[in-house]
């Protein structure tokens, strides 16, 4: 961590992420209005009462911005966790077992990567409903494919180490070797992957919400706020610029922190985040 913090860009990224997280946590106490309250003041310009103005339904944009960060980060970080945990277990299992299991898993990964992301989410949402848990799983699966390939490659290298061979000779089971010998040795890689996948998930969720496939109204969400505000861009630019700036700064912060962590750990962030 100290090596990471010595890098100015990484420190800036970490500060941006921490700031966003703290603001999101404090949203219930610092938001002046409930995010879904329909106030009797539609399309108010920014003023002392409504800091970012109100939308066409009379909802306070500043309050929705604060609450929208909670939803965006919940989905992005949860999807990142699903991707990294699921991808690491599958990738390491493929590295350990090889053979037909490895071949089938790689074919499934290739098939998934061949399907357009928007089409996959549309099918998933149609089948299971448009909700936050469904969105987390869908985005997590999308992000998981790259993690499978990265951890599989790392696992194949680890399988040649003496301590893994010793565990096999001692009669330890496959799951035990994967969890006890392989998984801890890719923890650094998983930490970097989590940051990269969470960043990618945040952009994806925002894009899906913009297209009507992500968070459902009236739940406050940055992507939804951008979509809702586009029709009013000329008259009320803050309705679009504020959530877009939040998305950009959080993604930038996560990416800078991820690159700093990768450098500190001697990993290649670009390669780790591939796929």
Coordinates of C-alpha atoms in Angstrom, one line a residue:
X1 CA 0.0 0.0 0.0
X2 CA 2.8 2.4 0.8
X3 CA 4.4 1.8 -2.6
X4 CA 1.1 2.5 -4.2
X5 CA 0.6 5.8 -2.2
X6 CA 4.0 7.0 -3.3
X7 CA 2.6 7.3 -6.8
X8 CA 0.8 10.7 -7.2
X9 CA -1.6 9.4 -9.8
X10 CA -2.6 6.4 -7.6
X11 CA -3.0 8.6 -4.6
X12 CA -5.3 11.0 -6.5
X13 CA -7.3 8.0 -7.8
X14 CA -7.7 6.6 -4.3
X15 CA -8.8 10.0 -3.0
X16 CA -11.4 10.3 -5.7
X17 CA -12.8 6.8 -4.9
X18 CA -12.8 7.5 -1.1
X19 CA -14.6 10.8 -1.7
X20 CA -17.3 9.2 -3.8
X21 CA -17.8 6.4 -1.3
X22 CA -18.0 8.7 1.7
X23 CA -20.5 11.0 -0.1
X24 CA -22.6 8.0 -1.1
X25 CA -22.6 6.7 2.5
X26 CA -23.6 10.2 3.8
X27 CA -26.3 10.7 1.2
X28 CA -29.3 10.1 3.5
X29 CA -28.0 12.8 5.9
X30 CA -26.7 15.4 3.4
X31 CA -29.3 15.2 0.7
X32 CA -31.8 18.1 1.2
X33 CA -34.7 16.2 -0.3
X34 CA -35.8 12.6 -0.8
X35 CA -34.5 11.5 -4.2
X36 CA -38.0 10.5 -5.5
X37 CA -40.0 13.4 -4.0
X38 CA -42.1 15.3 -6.6
X39 CA -41.6 18.9 -5.5
X40 CA -43.9 21.6 -6.7
X41 CA -41.1 23.2 -8.7
X42 CA -40.4 21.5 -12.0
X43 CA -37.4 22.7 -14.1
X44 CA -36.1 25.1 -11.5
X45 CA -32.7 26.4 -12.4
X46 CA -29.8 26.0 -9.9
X47 CA -30.4 28.2 -6.9
X48 CA -30.0 28.4 -3.2
X49 CA -32.8 25.9 -2.6
X50 CA -32.1 23.5 -5.4
X51 CA -28.4 23.5 -5.9
X52 CA -28.5 21.7 -9.3
X53 CA -32.0 22.7 -10.1
X54 CA -34.9 20.3 -10.6
X55 CA -35.9 17.9 -13.4
X56 CA -39.1 18.0 -15.4
X57 CA -41.0 16.1 -12.7
X58 CA -39.9 18.5 -10.0
X59 CA -37.3 16.2 -8.3
X60 CA -34.2 17.8 -6.8
X61 CA -31.3 17.0 -9.0
X62 CA -28.7 17.4 -6.2
X63 CA -30.4 14.9 -4.0
X64 CA -30.8 12.4 -6.9
X65 CA -27.1 12.8 -7.7
X66 CA -26.1 11.9 -4.1
X67 CA -28.4 8.9 -4.0
X68 CA -27.5 7.9 -7.5
X69 CA -23.9 7.3 -6.4
X70 CA -25.1 4.7 -3.9
X71 CA -26.9 2.7 -6.6
X72 CA -24.1 3.0 -9.1
X73 CA -21.4 1.9 -6.7
X74 CA -23.6 -0.9 -5.3
X75 CA -24.1 -2.5 -8.7
X76 CA -20.5 -1.8 -10.0
X77 CA -18.7 -3.1 -6.9
X78 CA -21.0 -6.1 -6.4
X79 CA -20.7 -7.0 -10.1
X80 CA -16.9 -6.7 -9.8
X81 CA -16.9 -9.0 -6.8
X82 CA -19.1 -11.6 -8.6
X83 CA -16.8 -11.4 -11.7
X84 CA -13.6 -11.8 -9.7
X85 CA -14.7 -14.5 -7.3
X86 CA -16.5 -16.5 -9.9
X87 CA -13.9 -16.0 -12.6
X88 CA -11.0 -16.9 -10.3
X89 CA -12.6 -20.1 -9.1
X90 CA -13.5 -21.1 -12.7
X91 CA -10.1 -20.1 -14.1
X92 CA -8.1 -21.8 -11.4
X93 CA -10.3 -24.9 -11.7
X94 CA -9.5 -25.0 -15.4
X95 CA -5.8 -24.6 -14.7
X96 CA -5.9 -27.5 -12.2
X97 CA -8.1 -29.9 -14.1
X98 CA -7.1 -29.1 -17.8
X99 CA -8.5 -31.6 -20.2
X100 CA -12.1 -31.6 -21.3
X101 CA -13.2 -29.2 -18.5
X102 CA -10.6 -26.7 -19.6
X103 CA -11.6 -27.0 -23.3
X104 CA -15.3 -26.7 -22.6
X105 CA -14.8 -23.7 -20.3
X106 CA -12.7 -21.9 -22.9
X107 CA -15.3 -22.6 -25.6
X108 CA -18.0 -21.1 -23.4
X109 CA -15.9 -18.1 -22.7
X110 CA -15.3 -17.6 -26.4
X111 CA -19.0 -18.0 -27.1
X112 CA -20.0 -15.4 -24.5
X113 CA -17.4 -12.9 -25.8
X114 CA -18.9 -13.3 -29.3
X115 CA -22.3 -12.2 -28.0
X116 CA -22.8 -8.4 -28.0
X117 CA -23.0 -7.1 -24.4
X118 CA -26.2 -5.2 -24.9
X119 CA -27.9 -8.3 -26.5
X120 CA -26.8 -10.5 -23.6
X121 CA -28.1 -8.1 -21.0
X122 CA -31.4 -7.6 -22.9
X123 CA -31.9 -11.4 -23.0
X124 CA -31.0 -11.7 -19.3
X125 CA -33.2 -8.9 -18.2
X126 CA -36.1 -10.2 -20.3
X127 CA -35.8 -13.6 -18.7
X128 CA -35.2 -12.7 -15.1
X129 CA -36.7 -9.2 -14.7
X130 CA -35.2 -5.7 -14.5
X131 CA -33.9 -5.3 -11.0
X132 CA -30.7 -4.5 -9.2
X133 CA -29.8 -8.1 -8.2
X134 CA -30.5 -9.3 -11.8
X135 CA -28.3 -6.4 -13.2
X136 CA -25.5 -7.3 -10.7
X137 CA -25.5 -10.9 -11.9
X138 CA -25.7 -10.0 -15.6
X139 CA -22.9 -7.5 -15.5
X140 CA -20.9 -9.8 -13.2
X141 CA -21.1 -12.6 -15.8
X142 CA -20.1 -10.3 -18.6
X143 CA -17.0 -9.1 -16.6
X144 CA -16.3 -12.7 -15.4
X145 CA -15.1 -13.9 -18.8
X146 CA -11.9 -11.9 -18.8
X147 CA -11.1 -12.9 -15.3
X148 CA -11.4 -16.6 -16.2
X149 CA -8.8 -16.2 -18.9
X150 CA -6.4 -14.2 -16.7
X151 CA -6.6 -16.4 -13.6
X152 CA -6.4 -19.6 -15.8
X153 CA -3.1 -18.4 -17.3
X154 CA -1.8 -17.5 -13.8
X155 CA -3.0 -20.9 -12.4
X156 CA -1.2 -22.8 -15.2
X157 CA 2.1 -21.2 -14.1
X158 CA 1.4 -21.9 -10.4
X159 CA 0.7 -25.6 -11.1
X160 CA 4.4 -26.0 -11.9
X161 CA 5.5 -24.9 -8.5
X162 CA 6.9 -27.3 -6.0
X163 CA 4.3 -26.6 -3.2
X164 CA 1.5 -27.5 -5.5
X165 CA 3.1 -30.8 -6.6
X166 CA 3.8 -31.5 -2.9
X167 CA 0.1 -31.0 -2.1
X168 CA -0.9 -33.4 -4.8
X169 CA 1.6 -36.0 -3.6
X170 CA 0.2 -35.6 -0.1
X171 CA -3.2 -36.6 -1.4
X172 CA -5.0 -33.3 -1.0
X173 CA -8.2 -33.0 -3.0
X174 CA -8.6 -30.7 -6.0
X175 CA -10.8 -28.2 -4.3
X176 CA -8.4 -28.0 -1.3
X177 CA -5.4 -27.3 -3.6
X178 CA -7.4 -24.7 -5.5
X179 CA -8.6 -22.9 -2.4
X180 CA -5.4 -23.3 -0.2
X181 CA -2.5 -23.3 -2.7
X182 CA -3.7 -21.5 -5.8
X183 CA -6.2 -18.9 -4.8
X184 CA -4.0 -17.1 -2.2
X185 CA -1.3 -16.8 -4.7
X186 CA -3.5 -14.9 -7.2
X187 CA -4.8 -12.5 -4.5
X188 CA -2.8 -9.6 -5.9
X189 CA -4.0 -10.3 -9.4
X190 CA -7.6 -10.5 -8.1
X191 CA -7.3 -7.2 -6.3
X192 CA -6.3 -5.4 -9.5
X193 CA -8.9 -7.3 -11.5
X194 CA -11.6 -6.2 -9.1
X195 CA -10.7 -2.6 -9.5
X196 CA -10.7 -2.9 -13.3
X197 CA -13.9 -4.9 -13.5
X198 CA -15.7 -2.5 -11.1
X199 CA -14.6 0.4 -13.3
X200 CA -15.8 -1.3 -16.4
X201 CA -19.1 -2.4 -14.7
X202 CA -19.8 1.2 -13.7
X203 CA -19.5 2.4 -17.3
X204 CA -21.6 -0.5 -18.5
X205 CA -24.3 0.0 -16.0
X206 CA -24.5 3.7 -16.8
X207 CA -24.7 2.9 -20.5
X208 CA -27.4 0.3 -19.9
X209 CA -29.5 2.7 -17.8
X210 CA -29.1 5.3 -20.5
X211 CA -30.5 2.8 -23.0
X212 CA -33.3 1.7 -20.7
X213 CA -31.9 -1.7 -19.8
X214 CA -30.3 -0.9 -16.5
X215 CA -31.7 0.7 -13.3
X216 CA -35.5 1.2 -13.5
X217 CA -37.1 4.6 -12.7
X218 CA -37.7 6.2 -10.3
X219 CA -34.6 4.8 -8.7
X220 CA -31.9 7.5 -8.7
X221 CA -29.0 6.5 -11.0
X222 CA -26.4 8.5 -12.8
X223 CA -27.0 6.9 -16.1
X224 CA -30.7 7.4 -15.8
X225 CA -30.1 11.1 -14.9
X226 CA -28.0 11.6 -18.0
X227 CA -30.7 10.0 -20.2
X228 CA -33.5 12.0 -18.5
X229 CA -31.6 15.2 -18.9
X230 CA -30.6 14.9 -22.5
X231 CA -33.9 16.4 -23.7
X232 CA -33.2 19.5 -21.5
X233 CA -29.5 19.8 -22.3
X234 CA -29.7 23.3 -23.7
X235 CA -31.9 24.8 -21.1
X236 CA -30.7 22.7 -18.0
X237 CA -27.2 21.5 -18.7
X238 CA -26.5 20.7 -15.1
X239 CA -29.0 17.8 -15.2
X240 CA -26.6 16.1 -17.6
X241 CA -23.2 17.5 -16.8
X242 CA -23.3 16.7 -13.0
X243 CA -24.0 12.9 -13.3
X244 CA -21.7 12.6 -16.3
X245 CA -18.9 14.3 -14.2
X246 CA -19.6 11.9 -11.3
X247 CA -19.3 8.9 -13.6
X248 CA -16.1 10.2 -15.2
X249 CA -14.4 11.1 -11.9
X250 CA -15.2 7.8 -10.3
X251 CA -14.1 5.7 -13.3
X252 CA -10.9 7.8 -13.5
X253 CA -10.3 7.3 -9.8
X254 CA -10.7 3.6 -9.9
X255 CA -8.5 3.2 -13.0
X256 CA -5.7 5.4 -11.5
X257 CA -5.9 3.4 -8.2
X258 CA -5.9 0.1 -10.2
X259 CA -2.8 1.1 -12.2
X260 CA -1.0 2.3 -9.1
X261 CA -1.8 -1.0 -7.3
X262 CA -0.7 -3.0 -10.4
X263 CA 2.6 -1.1 -10.5
X264 CA 3.2 -1.5 -6.8
X265 CA 2.6 -5.3 -7.1
X266 CA 4.6 -5.7 -10.3
X267 CA 1.6 -6.6 -12.4
X268 CA 0.5 -5.5 -15.8
X269 CA -2.9 -3.7 -15.3
X270 CA -3.6 -3.5 -19.1
X271 CA -3.1 -7.3 -19.5
X272 CA -4.9 -8.1 -16.3
X273 CA -7.9 -6.1 -17.4
X274 CA -8.1 -7.5 -20.9
X275 CA -11.2 -9.2 -22.2

